Amino acid sequence: MDVQIRQLRARLAEINDLRKAAAVLNWDMQTYMPAAGAESRAEQVSTLGKTAHQWFVADEIGQLLEELEARSGDLDYDSLEASLVRVTRREYDRARKLPTALVADLAQATSLGHSLWQQARARSDFARFEPQLEKIVDLALQKAEALGYDENPYDALLDEFEPGMKTAQVAALFEEMRAGLVPLVEAISDRVAAVDGSLFDQGFDRDKQWEFGIEVLTALGFDFDRGRQDIAAHPFTTSFSTNDVRLTTRVYPHQFKTAIFGSIHESGHGMYNQGFDPTLNRTLLSSGASLGVHESQSRLWENIVGRSRGFWIHWLPRLKHYFPIQLDGISVEHFYRAINRVHPSFIRVEADEVTYNLHIFLRFEIENLMIQGQVKIADLPELWNDRMEEYLGIRPADAAQGVLQDVHWSHGLIGYFPTYALGNLLSVQLYNLAVADRPEIPASIKAGEYSPLLDWMRDHIHVHGRKYTPVELIERETGGPIRTGPFLEYIQTKYSEIYDL
Ligand code: ZN
């Protein structure tokens, strides 16, 4: 058995190297590559993606899996060996269903799609991206057909990001969330004057924002000896190993909240990536359990920690050191309310905690229509704006503020958005558990000390990497499934206090 495990690991290690090399190229594409490099980069990424796919679906891997499965009966379910066989089998069966030509077409279409999207977004010109998006949606549908599904092609796509989750379950959770959130948004809209956010109308020097962000991230526990942060148009996190994790952020003088909360968010992803058990390196297990679980970590640090009163009791004095004029006379209470101001806005990543999920519901519904062929791609800008108006009461003036704002579709990531809202739900479930285990966590946050919370997440979530499915992991830790109750209670308590409802 040891021999086969070693052989399997050796094969997976090489495939991992190809995928990580492609990740470096993707990271570079989104940070430093000149626009003119797009076409050759698309070819390079496509070649690597195609090769990794071919190596992975090789019969040899199937044979190794069969031999290992025949003899893995007495292995402990939690052991690395059993987990490796189990997770590799799941991915192998999935990958075998995808024709190599389709994988290569997708890699190329999305790599080119990314640069067309960038151009379209910069000019707010949807027509420039539209034909390529049409191609990408068509390929995504081919992918869903190749993978197979029971009810809805969207199930097959969602499963890649949130294994085991079905479209109908997502729809049911979203319905519960909507029922809790919409009345809250309405109640707050009658009380807008309760929060003064005007302090962020001032300019904040970019370099100082950057330095402050690095200071905060270091304190939270992101290890800069095993990672770095760069600028990207659409912030993301990627990693090439647990020892090389890349964060990105964007910094605008007149949008103070963008850089700091974006950076904290991405560092939550980054700390998860730095926390996988190193023995899982160069296997499929060295990654997050799912995107929803990943997002639970980023939203935990961004919102539950970063937008808490306790956090700013510690950090506001330090921030005043960077911006003494802008923050002169501003109290923690004033600052806390200002960063939590609820305000319907066009851009999802800048949305407050209360309206954020409404942005997700809209995308989930539009993706479903798209993948079921119930809307023409050319009609998306109009449909988007109509839904925005319905959910948030505001109408984007142009496509850049509307349908073109997110990078995901250009990358072929359809079925990805729901994981953001699932992450919000899970972040509160996990935080509550951590505090139940370690009641000193809220006081430690107030003191600028994050290791009690980070250590809990390391031990309970990070270390496992992808050994467990999200359903297994959530069941193991919370004793039940993902739920809306804890999140809605957190949101209602926090915002009823801020808006005196
Ligand atoms: Zn995220």
Short mmCIF file of C-alpha atoms and ligand atoms in Angstrom, two decimals:
data_model
loop_
_atom_site.label_atom_id
_atom_site.label_comp_id
_atom_site.label_asym_id
_atom_site.label_seq_id
_atom_site.Cartn_x
_atom_site.Cartn_y
_atom_site.Cartn_z
CA MET A 1 0.00 0.00 0.00
CA ASP A 2 2.86 2.36 0.86
CA VAL A 3 4.25 1.87 -2.61
CA GLN A 4 0.98 2.87 -4.32
CA ILE A 5 0.50 5.84 -2.01
CA ARG A 6 4.00 7.00 -2.87
CA GLN A 7 3.32 6.55 -6.57
CA LEU A 8 0.02 8.40 -6.35
CA ARG A 9 1.62 11.23 -4.41
CA ALA A 10 4.44 11.48 -6.95
CA ARG A 11 1.96 11.78 -9.82
CA LEU A 12 -0.21 14.28 -7.97
CA ALA A 13 2.84 16.34 -7.03
CA GLU A 14 3.76 16.89 -10.67
CA ILE A 15 0.19 17.78 -11.57
CA ASN A 16 0.11 20.15 -8.61
CA ASP A 17 3.28 21.81 -9.92
CA LEU A 18 1.68 22.43 -13.31
CA ARG A 19 -1.43 23.88 -11.71
CA LYS A 20 0.60 26.11 -9.42
CA ALA A 21 2.71 27.28 -12.35
CA ALA A 22 -0.54 28.24 -14.09
CA ALA A 23 -1.57 30.04 -10.89
CA VAL A 24 1.64 32.10 -11.03
CA LEU A 25 0.82 33.06 -14.62
CA ASN A 26 -2.72 33.97 -13.62
CA TRP A 27 -1.50 36.03 -10.67
CA ASP A 28 0.91 37.86 -12.96
CA MET A 29 -1.85 38.40 -15.53
CA GLN A 30 -3.97 40.16 -12.91
CA THR A 31 -1.18 42.21 -11.35
CA TYR A 32 1.76 43.15 -13.58
CA MET A 33 1.31 41.83 -17.13
CA PRO A 34 1.03 44.49 -19.86
CA ALA A 35 -2.32 44.30 -21.66
CA ALA A 36 -0.58 43.33 -24.91
CA GLY A 37 0.54 40.09 -23.29
CA ALA A 38 -3.00 38.76 -23.07
CA GLU A 39 -3.08 36.54 -26.13
CA SER A 40 0.18 34.72 -25.56
CA ARG A 41 -0.66 34.39 -21.87
CA ALA A 42 -3.97 32.79 -22.81
CA GLU A 43 -2.05 30.20 -24.86
CA GLN A 44 0.41 29.51 -22.05
CA VAL A 45 -2.32 29.06 -19.45
CA SER A 46 -4.30 26.89 -21.83
CA THR A 47 -1.30 24.61 -22.49
CA LEU A 48 -0.60 24.18 -18.78
CA GLY A 49 -4.28 23.59 -18.00
CA LYS A 50 -4.62 21.04 -20.79
CA THR A 51 -1.45 19.21 -19.76
CA ALA A 52 -2.42 19.09 -16.09
CA HIS A 53 -5.82 17.76 -17.06
CA GLN A 54 -4.33 15.07 -19.31
CA TRP A 55 -1.90 13.94 -16.63
CA PHE A 56 -4.65 13.83 -14.04
CA VAL A 57 -7.14 11.80 -16.08
CA ALA A 58 -4.46 9.24 -17.06
CA ASP A 59 -5.45 5.58 -16.67
CA GLU A 60 -2.47 5.10 -14.36
CA ILE A 61 -4.08 7.28 -11.71
CA GLY A 62 -7.34 5.35 -12.04
CA GLN A 63 -5.46 2.07 -11.55
CA LEU A 64 -3.60 3.36 -8.51
CA LEU A 65 -6.89 4.54 -7.02
CA GLU A 66 -8.51 1.15 -7.62
CA GLU A 67 -5.65 -0.73 -6.00
CA LEU A 68 -5.65 1.63 -3.05
CA GLU A 69 -9.42 1.47 -2.63
CA ALA A 70 -9.32 -2.33 -2.61
CA ARG A 71 -6.91 -2.25 0.32
CA SER A 72 -7.92 0.88 2.21
CA GLY A 73 -10.77 -0.77 4.14
CA ASP A 74 -9.01 -0.67 7.52
CA LEU A 75 -7.58 2.80 7.12
CA ASP A 76 -8.77 5.45 9.53
CA TYR A 77 -11.21 7.75 7.68
CA ASP A 78 -9.32 10.80 9.00
CA SER A 79 -5.88 9.57 7.94
CA LEU A 80 -4.00 11.35 5.21
CA GLU A 81 -3.96 8.18 3.10
CA ALA A 82 -7.70 7.52 3.27
CA SER A 83 -8.49 11.19 2.70
CA LEU A 84 -6.12 11.39 -0.23
CA VAL A 85 -7.72 8.38 -1.92
CA ARG A 86 -11.24 9.64 -1.23
CA VAL A 87 -10.74 13.21 -2.46
CA THR A 88 -8.62 12.21 -5.43
CA ARG A 89 -11.31 9.72 -6.47
CA ARG A 90 -13.99 12.38 -6.35
CA GLU A 91 -11.91 14.79 -8.45
CA TYR A 92 -10.71 12.06 -10.79
CA ASP A 93 -14.23 10.90 -11.64
CA ARG A 94 -15.26 14.48 -12.22
CA ALA A 95 -12.26 15.29 -14.41
CA ARG A 96 -12.65 12.11 -16.48
CA LYS A 97 -16.05 13.36 -17.55
CA LEU A 98 -14.52 16.49 -19.09
CA PRO A 99 -13.08 16.15 -22.62
CA THR A 100 -9.56 17.58 -22.82
CA ALA A 101 -10.60 19.76 -25.77
CA LEU A 102 -13.31 21.36 -23.62
CA VAL A 103 -10.82 22.03 -20.82
CA ALA A 104 -8.43 23.69 -23.25
CA ASP A 105 -11.22 25.71 -24.90
CA LEU A 106 -12.37 26.92 -21.50
CA ALA A 107 -8.86 27.89 -20.42
CA GLN A 108 -8.31 29.86 -23.61
CA ALA A 109 -11.77 31.43 -23.76
CA THR A 110 -11.55 32.60 -20.17
CA SER A 111 -7.99 33.85 -20.37
CA LEU A 112 -8.91 35.98 -23.39
CA GLY A 113 -12.24 36.73 -21.72
CA HIS A 114 -10.43 38.26 -18.80
CA SER A 115 -8.61 40.81 -20.93
CA LEU A 116 -11.74 41.62 -22.95
CA TRP A 117 -13.65 42.09 -19.70
CA GLN A 118 -10.93 44.45 -18.43
CA GLN A 119 -11.20 46.54 -21.59
CA ALA A 120 -15.00 46.49 -21.55
CA ARG A 121 -15.12 47.47 -17.90
CA ALA A 122 -12.63 50.31 -18.36
CA ARG A 123 -14.83 51.73 -21.15
CA SER A 124 -18.11 50.64 -19.61
CA ASP A 125 -18.85 48.98 -22.92
CA PHE A 126 -20.67 45.65 -22.45
CA ALA A 127 -20.73 44.97 -26.22
CA ARG A 128 -16.95 44.52 -26.16
CA PHE A 129 -17.27 41.59 -23.72
CA GLU A 130 -20.62 40.22 -24.87
CA PRO A 131 -19.52 37.79 -27.67
CA GLN A 132 -16.81 36.31 -25.44
CA LEU A 133 -19.21 35.94 -22.51
CA GLU A 134 -21.60 34.16 -24.83
CA LYS A 135 -18.80 31.73 -25.71
CA ILE A 136 -17.93 31.23 -22.04
CA VAL A 137 -21.54 30.55 -21.01
CA ASP A 138 -21.88 28.08 -23.87
CA LEU A 139 -18.71 26.27 -22.73
CA ALA A 140 -19.94 26.28 -19.11
CA LEU A 141 -23.15 24.66 -20.25
CA GLN A 142 -21.17 22.04 -22.20
CA LYS A 143 -19.23 21.44 -19.01
CA ALA A 144 -22.42 20.97 -16.99
CA GLU A 145 -23.73 18.52 -19.61
CA ALA A 146 -20.45 16.57 -19.55
CA LEU A 147 -20.46 16.39 -15.74
CA GLY A 148 -24.12 15.44 -15.57
CA TYR A 149 -26.84 16.53 -13.16
CA ASP A 150 -30.27 15.48 -11.93
CA GLU A 151 -32.41 18.57 -12.03
CA ASN A 152 -30.59 21.67 -13.02
CA PRO A 153 -27.37 22.21 -15.03
CA TYR A 154 -26.47 24.81 -12.41
CA ASP A 155 -26.08 21.97 -9.88
CA ALA A 156 -23.13 20.59 -11.84
CA LEU A 157 -21.38 23.98 -11.86
CA LEU A 158 -22.12 24.80 -8.22
CA ASP A 159 -20.72 21.43 -7.18
CA GLU A 160 -17.24 22.44 -8.32
CA PHE A 161 -17.12 25.27 -5.79
CA GLU A 162 -19.37 23.87 -3.06
CA PRO A 163 -19.23 20.07 -3.29
CA GLY A 164 -22.48 18.46 -2.28
CA MET A 165 -24.55 21.65 -2.32
CA LYS A 166 -27.62 21.76 -4.58
CA THR A 167 -29.21 24.75 -6.28
CA ALA A 168 -32.50 24.09 -4.48
CA GLN A 169 -30.76 24.14 -1.05
CA VAL A 170 -29.07 27.41 -1.89
CA ALA A 171 -32.38 28.87 -3.02
CA ALA A 172 -34.03 27.81 0.26
CA LEU A 173 -31.24 29.33 2.41
CA PHE A 174 -31.36 32.53 0.36
CA GLU A 175 -35.12 32.73 0.84
CA GLU A 176 -34.68 32.59 4.63
CA MET A 177 -31.94 35.20 4.48
CA ARG A 178 -34.02 37.47 2.31
CA ALA A 179 -36.97 37.19 4.70
CA GLY A 180 -34.71 38.33 7.54
CA LEU A 181 -32.73 40.98 5.68
CA VAL A 182 -35.30 42.89 3.63
CA PRO A 183 -37.31 44.16 6.66
CA LEU A 184 -34.03 45.19 8.30
CA VAL A 185 -32.93 47.15 5.22
CA GLU A 186 -36.34 48.87 5.19
CA ALA A 187 -36.21 49.71 8.90
CA ILE A 188 -32.73 51.16 8.47
CA SER A 189 -33.79 53.22 5.45
CA ASP A 190 -36.08 55.19 7.80
CA ARG A 191 -33.16 55.85 10.15
CA VAL A 192 -30.32 56.83 7.77
CA ALA A 193 -29.55 59.99 9.73
CA ALA A 194 -28.51 57.87 12.73
CA VAL A 195 -25.10 57.25 11.14
CA ASP A 196 -22.77 59.92 9.80
CA GLY A 197 -20.36 58.47 7.24
CA SER A 198 -19.04 61.80 5.97
CA LEU A 199 -15.60 61.32 7.48
CA PHE A 200 -14.83 59.04 4.52
CA ASP A 201 -15.56 61.82 2.04
CA GLN A 202 -12.05 63.07 2.74
CA GLY A 203 -8.89 62.04 0.90
CA PHE A 204 -6.53 59.52 2.52
CA ASP A 205 -2.99 59.22 1.19
CA ARG A 206 -2.53 55.95 -0.72
CA ASP A 207 0.93 55.09 0.62
CA LYS A 208 -0.18 55.59 4.19
CA GLN A 209 -3.26 53.45 3.63
CA TRP A 210 -0.99 50.74 2.22
CA GLU A 211 1.38 50.91 5.22
CA PHE A 212 -1.48 50.81 7.70
CA GLY A 213 -2.91 47.78 5.92
CA ILE A 214 0.40 45.90 6.12
CA GLU A 215 0.61 46.71 9.84
CA VAL A 216 -2.90 45.38 10.47
CA LEU A 217 -2.37 42.22 8.40
CA THR A 218 0.87 41.46 10.21
CA ALA A 219 -0.87 41.83 13.57
CA LEU A 220 -3.76 39.60 12.49
CA GLY A 221 -1.29 36.82 11.77
CA PHE A 222 -0.74 36.87 8.01
CA ASP A 223 2.88 35.72 7.64
CA PHE A 224 4.72 38.05 5.24
CA ASP A 225 7.73 35.71 5.26
CA ARG A 226 5.42 33.27 3.47
CA GLY A 227 3.45 35.68 1.34
CA ARG A 228 3.09 39.18 -0.06
CA GLN A 229 0.49 41.74 -1.11
CA ASP A 230 0.23 43.50 -4.47
CA ILE A 231 -2.22 45.75 -6.31
CA ALA A 232 -4.92 44.30 -8.60
CA ALA A 233 -8.02 45.73 -10.28
CA HIS A 234 -10.17 43.05 -8.70
CA PRO A 235 -8.66 41.82 -5.42
CA PHE A 236 -8.11 38.08 -5.00
CA THR A 237 -5.86 35.67 -3.14
CA THR A 238 -3.91 32.83 -4.65
CA SER A 239 -1.21 30.53 -3.36
CA PHE A 240 1.59 28.56 -4.93
CA SER A 241 2.23 26.59 -1.72
CA THR A 242 1.55 27.12 2.00
CA ASN A 243 4.85 29.03 1.98
CA ASP A 244 3.97 31.41 -0.85
CA VAL A 245 0.55 33.02 -0.52
CA ARG A 246 -0.33 36.10 -2.59
CA LEU A 247 -2.85 38.72 -1.52
CA THR A 248 -3.99 41.59 -3.70
CA THR A 249 -5.81 44.78 -2.87
CA ARG A 250 -6.68 48.16 -4.39
CA VAL A 251 -6.16 51.56 -2.81
CA TYR A 252 -8.11 54.73 -3.61
CA PRO A 253 -7.56 58.06 -1.87
CA HIS A 254 -11.28 58.80 -1.65
CA GLN A 255 -12.49 55.30 -0.71
CA PHE A 256 -10.76 54.59 2.56
CA LYS A 257 -12.81 51.51 3.36
CA THR A 258 -11.92 49.74 0.09
CA ALA A 259 -8.26 49.04 0.82
CA ILE A 260 -8.36 48.19 4.49
CA PHE A 261 -11.42 45.96 4.46
CA GLY A 262 -10.39 44.43 1.14
CA SER A 263 -6.95 43.64 2.56
CA ILE A 264 -8.35 42.17 5.76
CA HIS A 265 -10.77 40.09 3.69
CA GLU A 266 -8.02 38.69 1.47
CA SER A 267 -5.75 38.06 4.47
CA GLY A 268 -8.51 35.82 5.86
CA HIS A 269 -8.21 33.73 2.70
CA GLY A 270 -4.43 33.97 2.93
CA MET A 271 -4.21 32.82 6.55
CA TYR A 272 -6.38 29.83 5.66
CA ASN A 273 -3.96 28.98 2.83
CA GLN A 274 -0.96 29.38 5.14
CA GLY A 275 -2.61 27.10 7.70
CA PHE A 276 -3.01 23.83 5.78
CA ASP A 277 -1.12 20.93 7.31
CA PRO A 278 2.25 21.01 5.45
CA THR A 279 2.16 17.22 5.05
CA LEU A 280 -0.72 17.80 2.59
CA ASN A 281 1.57 19.84 0.31
CA ARG A 282 1.60 19.00 -3.39
CA THR A 283 -1.63 16.99 -3.11
CA LEU A 284 -5.23 17.93 -3.83
CA LEU A 285 -5.77 18.17 -0.08
CA SER A 286 -3.68 21.32 0.25
CA SER A 287 -6.55 23.69 -0.44
CA GLY A 288 -9.74 24.95 1.19
CA ALA A 289 -12.65 22.59 1.85
CA SER A 290 -14.79 24.67 -0.51
CA LEU A 291 -15.17 28.27 -1.57
CA GLY A 292 -17.93 28.74 1.00
CA VAL A 293 -15.60 27.59 3.77
CA HIS A 294 -12.86 29.80 2.30
CA GLU A 295 -15.20 32.76 2.33
CA SER A 296 -16.18 32.04 5.93
CA GLN A 297 -12.57 32.79 6.85
CA SER A 298 -12.31 36.02 4.85
CA ARG A 299 -15.65 37.34 6.04
CA LEU A 300 -14.83 36.38 9.63
CA TRP A 301 -11.77 38.64 9.66
CA GLU A 302 -13.25 41.37 7.48
CA ASN A 303 -16.60 41.73 9.21
CA ILE A 304 -16.92 40.00 12.54
CA VAL A 305 -13.43 41.12 13.60
CA GLY A 306 -12.59 44.06 11.31
CA ARG A 307 -15.94 45.84 11.55
CA SER A 308 -16.31 45.34 15.29
CA ARG A 309 -16.12 48.03 17.94
CA GLY A 310 -13.45 46.06 19.82
CA PHE A 311 -11.16 45.97 16.80
CA TRP A 312 -11.19 49.75 16.43
CA ILE A 313 -10.73 50.38 20.15
CA HIS A 314 -7.26 49.04 19.47
CA TRP A 315 -6.65 50.32 15.94
CA LEU A 316 -8.20 53.79 15.78
CA PRO A 317 -5.39 55.40 17.84
CA ARG A 318 -2.88 53.80 15.48
CA LEU A 319 -4.82 54.96 12.41
CA LYS A 320 -4.84 58.49 13.82
CA HIS A 321 -1.07 58.32 13.82
CA TYR A 322 -1.25 57.89 10.02
CA PHE A 323 -4.11 60.38 9.46
CA PRO A 324 -4.07 62.93 12.31
CA ILE A 325 -5.90 65.62 10.35
CA GLN A 326 -8.67 63.52 8.82
CA LEU A 327 -9.41 61.75 12.11
CA ASP A 328 -8.98 64.67 14.48
CA GLY A 329 -11.63 64.43 17.21
CA ILE A 330 -13.21 61.26 15.81
CA SER A 331 -14.27 58.87 18.60
CA VAL A 332 -14.26 55.08 18.37
CA GLU A 333 -18.05 55.15 18.47
CA HIS A 334 -18.23 57.63 15.58
CA PHE A 335 -15.73 55.59 13.56
CA TYR A 336 -17.43 52.27 14.34
CA ARG A 337 -20.77 53.57 13.14
CA ALA A 338 -19.26 55.17 10.04
CA ILE A 339 -17.57 51.93 8.88
CA ASN A 340 -20.85 50.08 9.39
CA ARG A 341 -23.09 52.56 7.63
CA VAL A 342 -25.78 50.72 5.69
CA HIS A 343 -26.10 52.21 2.28
CA PRO A 344 -27.43 50.51 -0.88
CA SER A 345 -24.58 50.70 -3.38
CA PHE A 346 -23.80 49.42 -6.87
CA ILE A 347 -20.59 47.59 -6.14
CA ARG A 348 -20.85 44.25 -4.33
CA VAL A 349 -17.36 44.23 -2.83
CA GLU A 350 -17.98 47.59 -1.21
CA ALA A 351 -21.41 46.69 0.13
CA ASP A 352 -22.14 46.76 3.86
CA GLU A 353 -22.92 43.56 5.71
CA VAL A 354 -26.69 44.08 5.56
CA THR A 355 -27.09 44.68 1.83
CA TYR A 356 -24.19 42.48 0.68
CA ASN A 357 -26.22 39.32 0.35
CA LEU A 358 -28.83 41.04 -1.81
CA HIS A 359 -26.06 41.47 -4.41
CA ILE A 360 -25.49 37.72 -4.24
CA PHE A 361 -29.17 36.79 -4.61
CA LEU A 362 -29.29 38.87 -7.80
CA ARG A 363 -26.25 37.14 -9.31
CA PHE A 364 -27.49 33.69 -8.33
CA GLU A 365 -30.80 34.32 -10.08
CA ILE A 366 -29.20 35.80 -13.20
CA GLU A 367 -26.71 32.93 -13.49
CA ASN A 368 -29.55 30.45 -13.28
CA LEU A 369 -31.40 32.22 -16.08
CA MET A 370 -28.20 32.40 -18.14
CA ILE A 371 -27.30 28.74 -17.78
CA GLN A 372 -30.85 27.62 -18.49
CA GLY A 373 -30.92 29.78 -21.62
CA GLN A 374 -33.76 31.91 -20.30
CA VAL A 375 -32.07 35.23 -20.97
CA LYS A 376 -30.09 36.50 -23.96
CA ILE A 377 -26.57 37.60 -23.07
CA ALA A 378 -27.23 40.89 -24.88
CA ASP A 379 -30.10 41.57 -22.46
CA LEU A 380 -27.99 41.12 -19.30
CA PRO A 381 -27.23 44.80 -18.62
CA GLU A 382 -30.93 45.63 -18.63
CA LEU A 383 -31.90 42.61 -16.53
CA TRP A 384 -29.14 43.41 -14.04
CA ASN A 385 -30.27 47.00 -13.66
CA ASP A 386 -33.91 45.98 -13.24
CA ARG A 387 -33.03 43.55 -10.44
CA MET A 388 -30.79 46.09 -8.74
CA GLU A 389 -33.66 48.49 -8.69
CA GLU A 390 -35.97 45.84 -7.32
CA TYR A 391 -33.62 44.69 -4.53
CA LEU A 392 -31.68 47.80 -3.60
CA GLY A 393 -33.80 50.63 -4.98
CA ILE A 394 -30.97 52.00 -7.11
CA ARG A 395 -30.22 51.78 -10.82
CA PRO A 396 -26.65 51.67 -12.20
CA ALA A 397 -25.91 54.50 -14.64
CA ASP A 398 -23.59 52.34 -16.74
CA ALA A 399 -22.41 48.76 -17.27
CA ALA A 400 -19.19 49.25 -15.29
CA GLN A 401 -21.29 49.87 -12.19
CA GLY A 402 -23.65 47.10 -13.17
CA VAL A 403 -23.17 43.87 -15.04
CA LEU A 404 -19.45 44.39 -15.78
CA GLN A 405 -18.30 44.95 -12.20
CA ASP A 406 -17.27 41.39 -11.33
CA VAL A 407 -14.37 39.45 -12.80
CA HIS A 408 -15.96 36.01 -12.26
CA TRP A 409 -17.79 35.34 -15.50
CA SER A 410 -14.74 36.35 -17.53
CA HIS A 411 -12.92 33.52 -15.75
CA GLY A 412 -15.78 31.11 -16.47
CA LEU A 413 -16.68 31.04 -12.77
CA ILE A 414 -20.41 30.48 -13.00
CA GLY A 415 -21.93 28.97 -9.85
CA TYR A 416 -19.32 30.70 -7.68
CA PHE A 417 -21.29 33.66 -6.30
CA PRO A 418 -23.54 31.69 -3.91
CA THR A 419 -20.43 30.66 -1.97
CA TYR A 420 -20.03 34.27 -0.79
CA ALA A 421 -23.37 34.24 0.98
CA LEU A 422 -22.77 30.72 2.31
CA GLY A 423 -19.46 32.00 3.68
CA ASN A 424 -21.28 34.80 5.49
CA LEU A 425 -23.55 32.27 7.17
CA LEU A 426 -20.71 30.00 8.13
CA SER A 427 -18.46 32.79 9.41
CA VAL A 428 -20.92 33.51 12.23
CA GLN A 429 -21.52 29.83 13.02
CA LEU A 430 -17.77 29.27 13.36
CA TYR A 431 -17.08 32.45 15.29
CA ASN A 432 -19.79 31.57 17.83
CA LEU A 433 -18.20 28.15 18.30
CA ALA A 434 -14.73 29.61 18.73
CA VAL A 435 -16.01 32.01 21.40
CA ALA A 436 -17.87 29.19 23.18
CA ASP A 437 -14.57 27.28 23.32
CA ARG A 438 -12.40 30.28 24.10
CA PRO A 439 -14.45 32.97 25.85
CA GLU A 440 -11.44 35.31 25.98
CA ILE A 441 -11.65 35.95 22.21
CA PRO A 442 -13.74 39.18 22.30
CA ALA A 443 -11.48 40.72 24.96
CA SER A 444 -8.36 39.63 23.07
CA ILE A 445 -9.63 41.35 19.91
CA LYS A 446 -10.08 44.54 21.90
CA ALA A 447 -6.46 44.22 23.02
CA GLY A 448 -5.19 43.76 19.44
CA GLU A 449 -4.38 40.12 20.09
CA TYR A 450 -5.70 37.69 17.49
CA SER A 451 -3.97 34.40 18.18
CA PRO A 452 -6.81 32.91 20.30
CA LEU A 453 -9.18 33.23 17.33
CA LEU A 454 -6.61 32.37 14.66
CA ASP A 455 -5.38 29.34 16.61
CA TRP A 456 -8.93 28.06 16.96
CA MET A 457 -9.49 28.39 13.21
CA ARG A 458 -6.10 26.77 12.53
CA ASP A 459 -6.92 23.74 14.70
CA HIS A 460 -10.54 23.30 13.67
CA ILE A 461 -10.63 24.42 10.03
CA HIS A 462 -7.30 25.32 8.40
CA VAL A 463 -5.21 22.29 9.27
CA HIS A 464 -7.61 19.88 7.54
CA GLY A 465 -7.23 21.51 4.14
CA ARG A 466 -9.58 19.63 1.89
CA LYS A 467 -9.66 16.31 3.76
CA TYR A 468 -13.36 16.72 4.48
CA THR A 469 -16.22 17.88 2.30
CA PRO A 470 -17.79 21.14 3.49
CA VAL A 471 -20.81 19.17 4.70
CA GLU A 472 -18.57 16.83 6.75
CA LEU A 473 -16.47 19.68 8.12
CA ILE A 474 -19.48 21.78 9.15
CA GLU A 475 -21.15 18.74 10.71
CA ARG A 476 -17.95 17.82 12.58
CA GLU A 477 -17.52 21.30 13.99
CA THR A 478 -21.04 22.60 14.48
CA GLY A 479 -22.90 19.30 14.92
CA GLY A 480 -25.31 20.21 12.12
CA PRO A 481 -25.68 21.78 8.69
CA ILE A 482 -25.05 25.34 7.53
CA ARG A 483 -27.80 27.56 8.98
CA THR A 484 -29.14 31.09 8.54
CA GLY A 485 -30.17 31.63 12.19
CA PRO A 486 -26.81 32.62 13.74
CA PHE A 487 -26.03 35.04 10.90
CA LEU A 488 -29.44 36.72 11.02
CA GLU A 489 -29.21 37.05 14.78
CA TYR A 490 -25.73 38.58 14.55
CA ILE A 491 -26.85 41.07 11.87
CA GLN A 492 -30.08 42.01 13.64
CA THR A 493 -28.39 42.54 17.00
CA LYS A 494 -25.51 44.56 15.61
CA TYR A 495 -27.55 46.83 13.35
CA SER A 496 -30.49 47.30 15.71
CA GLU A 497 -28.00 48.76 18.15
CA ILE A 498 -26.22 50.95 15.57
CA TYR A 499 -29.49 52.29 14.13
CA ASP A 500 -31.38 52.27 17.42
CA LEU A 501 -34.23 50.22 15.95
ZN ZN B 1 -13.33 36.33 -0.64
#
